[in-house]
PDB file of C-alpha atoms in Angstrom:
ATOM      1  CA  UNK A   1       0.000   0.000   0.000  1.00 90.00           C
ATOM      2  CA  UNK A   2       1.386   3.324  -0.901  1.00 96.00           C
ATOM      3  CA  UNK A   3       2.791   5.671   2.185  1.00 97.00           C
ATOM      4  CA  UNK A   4       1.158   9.543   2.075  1.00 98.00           C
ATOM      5  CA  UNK A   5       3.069  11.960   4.689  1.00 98.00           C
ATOM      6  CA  UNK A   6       1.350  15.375   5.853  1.00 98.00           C
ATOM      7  CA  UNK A   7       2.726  17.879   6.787  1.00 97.00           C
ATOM      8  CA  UNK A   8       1.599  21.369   7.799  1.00 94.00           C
ATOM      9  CA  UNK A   9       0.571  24.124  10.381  1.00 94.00           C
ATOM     10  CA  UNK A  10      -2.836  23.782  12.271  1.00 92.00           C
ATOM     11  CA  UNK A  11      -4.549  23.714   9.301  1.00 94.00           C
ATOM     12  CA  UNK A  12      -3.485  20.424   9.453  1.00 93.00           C
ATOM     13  CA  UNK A  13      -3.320  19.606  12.660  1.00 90.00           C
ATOM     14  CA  UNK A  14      -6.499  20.942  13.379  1.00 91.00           C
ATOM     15  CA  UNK A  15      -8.632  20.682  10.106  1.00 94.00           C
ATOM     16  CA  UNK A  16      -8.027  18.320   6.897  1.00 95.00           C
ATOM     17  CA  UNK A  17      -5.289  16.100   9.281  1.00 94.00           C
ATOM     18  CA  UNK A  18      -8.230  14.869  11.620  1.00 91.00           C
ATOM     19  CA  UNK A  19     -10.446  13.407   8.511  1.00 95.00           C
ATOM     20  CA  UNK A  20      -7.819  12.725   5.935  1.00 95.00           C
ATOM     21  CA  UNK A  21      -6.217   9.496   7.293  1.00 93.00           C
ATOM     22  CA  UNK A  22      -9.660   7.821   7.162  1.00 94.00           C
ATOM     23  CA  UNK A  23     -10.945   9.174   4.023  1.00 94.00           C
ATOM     24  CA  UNK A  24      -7.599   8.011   2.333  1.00 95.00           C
ATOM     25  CA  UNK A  25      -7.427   4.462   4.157  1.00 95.00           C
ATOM     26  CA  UNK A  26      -8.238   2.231   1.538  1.00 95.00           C
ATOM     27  CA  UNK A  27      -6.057   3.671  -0.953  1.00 94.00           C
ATOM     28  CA  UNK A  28      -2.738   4.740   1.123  1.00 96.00           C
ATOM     29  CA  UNK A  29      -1.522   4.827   4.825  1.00 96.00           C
ATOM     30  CA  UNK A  30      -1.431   7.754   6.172  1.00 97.00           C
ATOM     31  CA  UNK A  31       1.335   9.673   8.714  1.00 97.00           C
ATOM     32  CA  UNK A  32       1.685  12.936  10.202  1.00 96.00           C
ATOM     33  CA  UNK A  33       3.219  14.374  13.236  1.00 95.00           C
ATOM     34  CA  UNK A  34       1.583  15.171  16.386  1.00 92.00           C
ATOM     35  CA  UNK A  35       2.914  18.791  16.521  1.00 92.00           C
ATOM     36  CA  UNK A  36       2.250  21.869  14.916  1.00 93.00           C
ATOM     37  CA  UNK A  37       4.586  22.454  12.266  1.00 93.00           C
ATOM     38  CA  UNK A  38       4.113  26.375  12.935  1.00 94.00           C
ATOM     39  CA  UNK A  39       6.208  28.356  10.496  1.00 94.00           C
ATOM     40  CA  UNK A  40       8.682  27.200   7.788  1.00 96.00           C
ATOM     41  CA  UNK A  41      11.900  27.055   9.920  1.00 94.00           C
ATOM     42  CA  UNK A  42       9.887  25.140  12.291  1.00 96.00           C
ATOM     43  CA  UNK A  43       8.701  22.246   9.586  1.00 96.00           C
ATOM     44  CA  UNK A  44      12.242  22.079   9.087  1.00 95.00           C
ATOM     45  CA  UNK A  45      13.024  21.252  11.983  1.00 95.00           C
ATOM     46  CA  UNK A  46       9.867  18.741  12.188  1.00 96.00           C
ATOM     47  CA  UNK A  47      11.579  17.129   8.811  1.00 96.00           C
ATOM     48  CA  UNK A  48      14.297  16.684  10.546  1.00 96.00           C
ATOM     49  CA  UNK A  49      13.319  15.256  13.456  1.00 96.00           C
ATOM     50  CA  UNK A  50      10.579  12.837  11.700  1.00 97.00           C
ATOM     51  CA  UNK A  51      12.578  11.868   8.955  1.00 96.00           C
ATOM     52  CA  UNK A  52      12.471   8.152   9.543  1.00 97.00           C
ATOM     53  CA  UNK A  53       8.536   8.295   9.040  1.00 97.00           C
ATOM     54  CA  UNK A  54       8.654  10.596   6.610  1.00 98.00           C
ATOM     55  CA  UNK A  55      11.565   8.934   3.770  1.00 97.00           C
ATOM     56  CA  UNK A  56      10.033   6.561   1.440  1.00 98.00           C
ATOM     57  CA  UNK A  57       6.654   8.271   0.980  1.00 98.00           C
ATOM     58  CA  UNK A  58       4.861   7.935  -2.056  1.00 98.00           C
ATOM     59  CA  UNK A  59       3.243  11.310  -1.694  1.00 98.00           C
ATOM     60  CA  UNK A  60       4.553  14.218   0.845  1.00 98.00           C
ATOM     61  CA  UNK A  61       1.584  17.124   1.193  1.00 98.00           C
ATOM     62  CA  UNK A  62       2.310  20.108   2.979  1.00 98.00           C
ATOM     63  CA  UNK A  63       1.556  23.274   3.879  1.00 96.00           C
ATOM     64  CA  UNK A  64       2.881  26.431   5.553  1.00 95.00           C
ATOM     65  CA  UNK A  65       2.269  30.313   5.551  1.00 96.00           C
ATOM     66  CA  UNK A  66      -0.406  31.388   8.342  1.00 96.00           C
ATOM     67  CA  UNK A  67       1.955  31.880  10.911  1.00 95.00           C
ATOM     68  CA  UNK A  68       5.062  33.049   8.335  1.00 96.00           C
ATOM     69  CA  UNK A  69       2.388  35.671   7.647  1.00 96.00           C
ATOM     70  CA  UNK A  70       2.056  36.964  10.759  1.00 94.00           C
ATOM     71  CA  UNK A  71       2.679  40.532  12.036  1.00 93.00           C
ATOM     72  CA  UNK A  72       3.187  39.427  15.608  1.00 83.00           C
ATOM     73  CA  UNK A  73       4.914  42.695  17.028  1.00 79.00           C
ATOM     74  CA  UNK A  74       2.878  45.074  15.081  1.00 71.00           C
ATOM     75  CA  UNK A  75       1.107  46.511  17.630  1.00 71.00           C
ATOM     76  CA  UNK A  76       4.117  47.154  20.211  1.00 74.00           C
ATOM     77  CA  UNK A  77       7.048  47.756  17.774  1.00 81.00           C
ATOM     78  CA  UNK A  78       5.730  48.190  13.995  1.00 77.00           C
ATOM     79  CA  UNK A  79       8.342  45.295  13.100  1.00 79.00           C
ATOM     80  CA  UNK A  80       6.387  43.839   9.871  1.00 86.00           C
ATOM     81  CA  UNK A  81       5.464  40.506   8.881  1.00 91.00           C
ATOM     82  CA  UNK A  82       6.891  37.139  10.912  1.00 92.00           C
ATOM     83  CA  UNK A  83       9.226  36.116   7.827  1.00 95.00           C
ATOM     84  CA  UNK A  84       9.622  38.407   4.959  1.00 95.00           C
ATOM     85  CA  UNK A  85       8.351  37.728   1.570  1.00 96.00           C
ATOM     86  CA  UNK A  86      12.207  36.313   0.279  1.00 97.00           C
ATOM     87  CA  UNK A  87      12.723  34.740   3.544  1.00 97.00           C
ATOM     88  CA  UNK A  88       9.202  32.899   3.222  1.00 98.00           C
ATOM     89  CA  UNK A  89       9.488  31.772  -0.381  1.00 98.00           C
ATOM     90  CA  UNK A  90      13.357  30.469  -0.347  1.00 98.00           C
ATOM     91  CA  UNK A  91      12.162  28.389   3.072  1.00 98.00           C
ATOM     92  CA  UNK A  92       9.183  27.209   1.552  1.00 98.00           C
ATOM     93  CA  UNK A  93      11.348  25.784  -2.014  1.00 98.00           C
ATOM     94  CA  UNK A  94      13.866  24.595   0.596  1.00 98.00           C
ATOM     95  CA  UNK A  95      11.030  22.599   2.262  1.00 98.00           C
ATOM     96  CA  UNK A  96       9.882  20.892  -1.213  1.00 98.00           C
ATOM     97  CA  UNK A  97      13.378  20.335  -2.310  1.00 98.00           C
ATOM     98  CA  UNK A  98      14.447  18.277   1.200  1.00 98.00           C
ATOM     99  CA  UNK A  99      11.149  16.609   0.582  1.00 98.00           C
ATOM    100  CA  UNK A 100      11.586  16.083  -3.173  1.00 98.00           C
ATOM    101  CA  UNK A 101      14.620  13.677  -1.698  1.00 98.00           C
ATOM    102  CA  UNK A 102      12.658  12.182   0.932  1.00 98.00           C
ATOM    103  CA  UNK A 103       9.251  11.182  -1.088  1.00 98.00           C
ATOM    104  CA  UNK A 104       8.680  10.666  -4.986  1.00 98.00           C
ATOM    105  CA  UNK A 105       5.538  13.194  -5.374  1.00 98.00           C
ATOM    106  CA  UNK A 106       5.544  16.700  -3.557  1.00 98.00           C
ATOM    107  CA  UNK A 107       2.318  18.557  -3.021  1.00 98.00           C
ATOM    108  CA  UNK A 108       2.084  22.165  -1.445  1.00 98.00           C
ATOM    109  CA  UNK A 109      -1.401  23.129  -0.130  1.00 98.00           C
ATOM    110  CA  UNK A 110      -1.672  27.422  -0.573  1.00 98.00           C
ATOM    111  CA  UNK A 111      -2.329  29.565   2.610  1.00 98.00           C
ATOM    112  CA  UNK A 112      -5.943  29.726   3.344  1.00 97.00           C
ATOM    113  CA  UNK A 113      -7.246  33.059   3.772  1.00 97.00           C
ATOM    114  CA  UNK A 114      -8.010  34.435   7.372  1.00 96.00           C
ATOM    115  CA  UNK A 115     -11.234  35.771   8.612  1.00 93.00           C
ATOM    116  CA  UNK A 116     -10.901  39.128   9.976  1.00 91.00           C
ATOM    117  CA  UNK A 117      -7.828  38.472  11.734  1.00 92.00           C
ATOM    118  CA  UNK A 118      -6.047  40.743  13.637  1.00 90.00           C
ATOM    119  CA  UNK A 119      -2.238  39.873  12.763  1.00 92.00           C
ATOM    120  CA  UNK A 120      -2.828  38.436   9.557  1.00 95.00           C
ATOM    121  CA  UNK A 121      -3.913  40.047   6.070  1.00 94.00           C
ATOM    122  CA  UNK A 122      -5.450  38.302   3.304  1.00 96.00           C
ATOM    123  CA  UNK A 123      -4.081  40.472   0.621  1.00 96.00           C
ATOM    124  CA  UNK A 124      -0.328  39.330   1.870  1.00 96.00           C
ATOM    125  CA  UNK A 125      -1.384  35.881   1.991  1.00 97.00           C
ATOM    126  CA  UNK A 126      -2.875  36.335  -1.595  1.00 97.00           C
ATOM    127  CA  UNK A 127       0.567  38.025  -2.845  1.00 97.00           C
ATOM    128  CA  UNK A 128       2.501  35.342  -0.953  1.00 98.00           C
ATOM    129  CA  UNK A 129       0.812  32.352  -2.657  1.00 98.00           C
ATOM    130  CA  UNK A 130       1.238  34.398  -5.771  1.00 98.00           C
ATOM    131  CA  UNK A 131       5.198  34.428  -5.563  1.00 98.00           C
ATOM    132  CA  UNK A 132       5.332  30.721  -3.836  1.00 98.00           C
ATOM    133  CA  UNK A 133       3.366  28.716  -6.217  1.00 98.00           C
ATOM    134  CA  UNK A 134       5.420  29.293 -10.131  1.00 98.00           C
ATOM    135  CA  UNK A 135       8.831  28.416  -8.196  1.00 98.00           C
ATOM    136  CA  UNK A 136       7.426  25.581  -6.396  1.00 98.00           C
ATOM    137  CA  UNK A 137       6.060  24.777 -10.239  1.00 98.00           C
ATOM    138  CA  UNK A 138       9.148  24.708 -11.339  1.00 98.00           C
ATOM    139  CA  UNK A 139      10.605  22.577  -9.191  1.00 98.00           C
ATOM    140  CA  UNK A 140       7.964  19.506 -10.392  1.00 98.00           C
ATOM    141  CA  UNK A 141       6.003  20.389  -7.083  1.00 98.00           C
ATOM    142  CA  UNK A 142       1.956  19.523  -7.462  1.00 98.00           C
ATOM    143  CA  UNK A 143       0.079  22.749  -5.888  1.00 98.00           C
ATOM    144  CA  UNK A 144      -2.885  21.934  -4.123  1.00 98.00           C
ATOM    145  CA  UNK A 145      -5.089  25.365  -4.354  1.00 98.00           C
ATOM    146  CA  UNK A 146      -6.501  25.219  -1.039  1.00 98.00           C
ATOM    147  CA  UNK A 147      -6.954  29.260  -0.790  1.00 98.00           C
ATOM    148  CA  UNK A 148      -9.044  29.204  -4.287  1.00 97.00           C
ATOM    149  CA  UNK A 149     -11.312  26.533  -2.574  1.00 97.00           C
ATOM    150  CA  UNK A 150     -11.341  27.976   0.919  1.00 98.00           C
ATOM    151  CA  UNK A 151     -12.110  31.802  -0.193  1.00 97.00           C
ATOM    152  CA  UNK A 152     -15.218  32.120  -1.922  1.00 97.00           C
ATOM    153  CA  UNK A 153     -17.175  30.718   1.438  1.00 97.00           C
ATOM    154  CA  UNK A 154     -14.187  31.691   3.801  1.00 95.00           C
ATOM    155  CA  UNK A 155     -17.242  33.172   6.270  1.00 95.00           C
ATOM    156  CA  UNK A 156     -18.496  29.588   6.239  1.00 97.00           C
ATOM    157  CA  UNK A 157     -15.259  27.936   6.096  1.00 97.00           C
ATOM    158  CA  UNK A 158     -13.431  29.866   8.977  1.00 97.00           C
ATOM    159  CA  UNK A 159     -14.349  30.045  12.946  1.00 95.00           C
ATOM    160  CA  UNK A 160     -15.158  33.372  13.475  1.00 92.00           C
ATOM    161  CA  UNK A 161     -14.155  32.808  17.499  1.00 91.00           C
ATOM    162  CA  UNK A 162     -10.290  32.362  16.569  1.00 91.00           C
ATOM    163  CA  UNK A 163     -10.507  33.716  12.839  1.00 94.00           C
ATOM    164  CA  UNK A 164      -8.121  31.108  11.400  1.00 95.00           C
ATOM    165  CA  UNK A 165      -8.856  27.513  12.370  1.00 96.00           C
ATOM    166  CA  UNK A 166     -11.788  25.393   9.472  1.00 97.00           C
ATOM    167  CA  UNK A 167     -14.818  25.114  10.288  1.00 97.00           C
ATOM    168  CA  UNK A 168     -15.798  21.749  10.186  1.00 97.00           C
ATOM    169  CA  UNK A 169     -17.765  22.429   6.802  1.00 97.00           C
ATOM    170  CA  UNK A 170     -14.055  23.786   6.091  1.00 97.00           C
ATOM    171  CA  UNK A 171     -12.898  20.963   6.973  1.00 97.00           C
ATOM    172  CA  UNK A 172     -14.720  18.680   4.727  1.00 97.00           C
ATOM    173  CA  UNK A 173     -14.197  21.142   1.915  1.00 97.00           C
ATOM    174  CA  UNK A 174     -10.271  20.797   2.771  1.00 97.00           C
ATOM    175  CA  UNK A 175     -10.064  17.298   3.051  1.00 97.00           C
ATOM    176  CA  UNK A 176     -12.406  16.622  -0.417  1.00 96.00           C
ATOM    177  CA  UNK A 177      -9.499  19.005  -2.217  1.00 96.00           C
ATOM    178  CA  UNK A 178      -6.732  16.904  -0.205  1.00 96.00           C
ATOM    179  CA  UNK A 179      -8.392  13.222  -0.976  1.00 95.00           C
ATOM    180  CA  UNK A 180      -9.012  14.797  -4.818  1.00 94.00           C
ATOM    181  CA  UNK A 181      -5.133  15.813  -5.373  1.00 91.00           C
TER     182      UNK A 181
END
């Protein structure tokens, strides 16, 4: 049976991950780490540690950019977004080309849009995905549009409580995309 790895922030964690691993079962097994792989740097460091689980996939999905978005320090020092634009598109090529070693398919899911949130804007995340997804291309990477399927409904998609996390309608919608890539 053919070995699928996930990888991603709580997206992840918290939305598709949950459903995925069933959805997928009679087709692939499914893996993906307990933790939060936060930001890029972080997932590198998550490759790292997980690599025994993760080499020999058939298919590696990820995703990161909500928290590389961020403008955590905004309000007390004006210091900009978490990981610059450069920064955040060299990690994220870095994270598919370790991976591109590690598994024989490479998927990137895009940064789903926010709801209203108050350190992240949708606009960035928009331009982000924009720069991310033709050098991932290039590098034989499969993108996964989960922004295009997310935004339309994102008021019906995202929890308005944290402004962020799926919904789980969201949730279904992320997984279908996930199961259909």
């Amino acid at each position: 049976m053919k070995k699928t790895v996930f990888l991603g922030d709580s997206i992840l964690l918290e939305g598709y991950g949950r459903v995925i691993g069933d959805r997928l079962a009679d087709v692939c097994t499914c893996w993906q780490p307990p933790r939060n792989g936060c930001f890029t740097a972080n997932t590198l460091r998550l490759i790292h540690d997980c690599r025994k689980q993760i080499e020999g996939a058939d298919v590696i999905h990820f995703n990161n950019g909500l928290w590389d978005a961020c403008h955590l320090f905004d309000d007390l020092y004006n210091d900009g977004i978490f990981t610059p634009d450069e920064d955040y598109v060299r990690a994220v090529c870095r994270l598919a080309r370790i991976l591109s070693h590690m598994g024989k398919t490479v998927i990137f899911a895009t940064t789903t849009p926010v709801w209203n949130h108050p350190e992240i804007v949708n606009e960035e995340v928009i331009a982000r995905n924009a720069m991310v997804v033709p050098e991932l291309q290039k590098m034989g990477v499969v993108i996964n549009d989960l922004h295009s399927i997310i935004w339309p409904k994102y008021k019906e998609y995202i929890r308005e409580d944290d402004h962020i996390h799926l919904t789980p309608a969201g949730i279904e919608v992320a997984a279908a995309q996930v199961e259909a890539v």
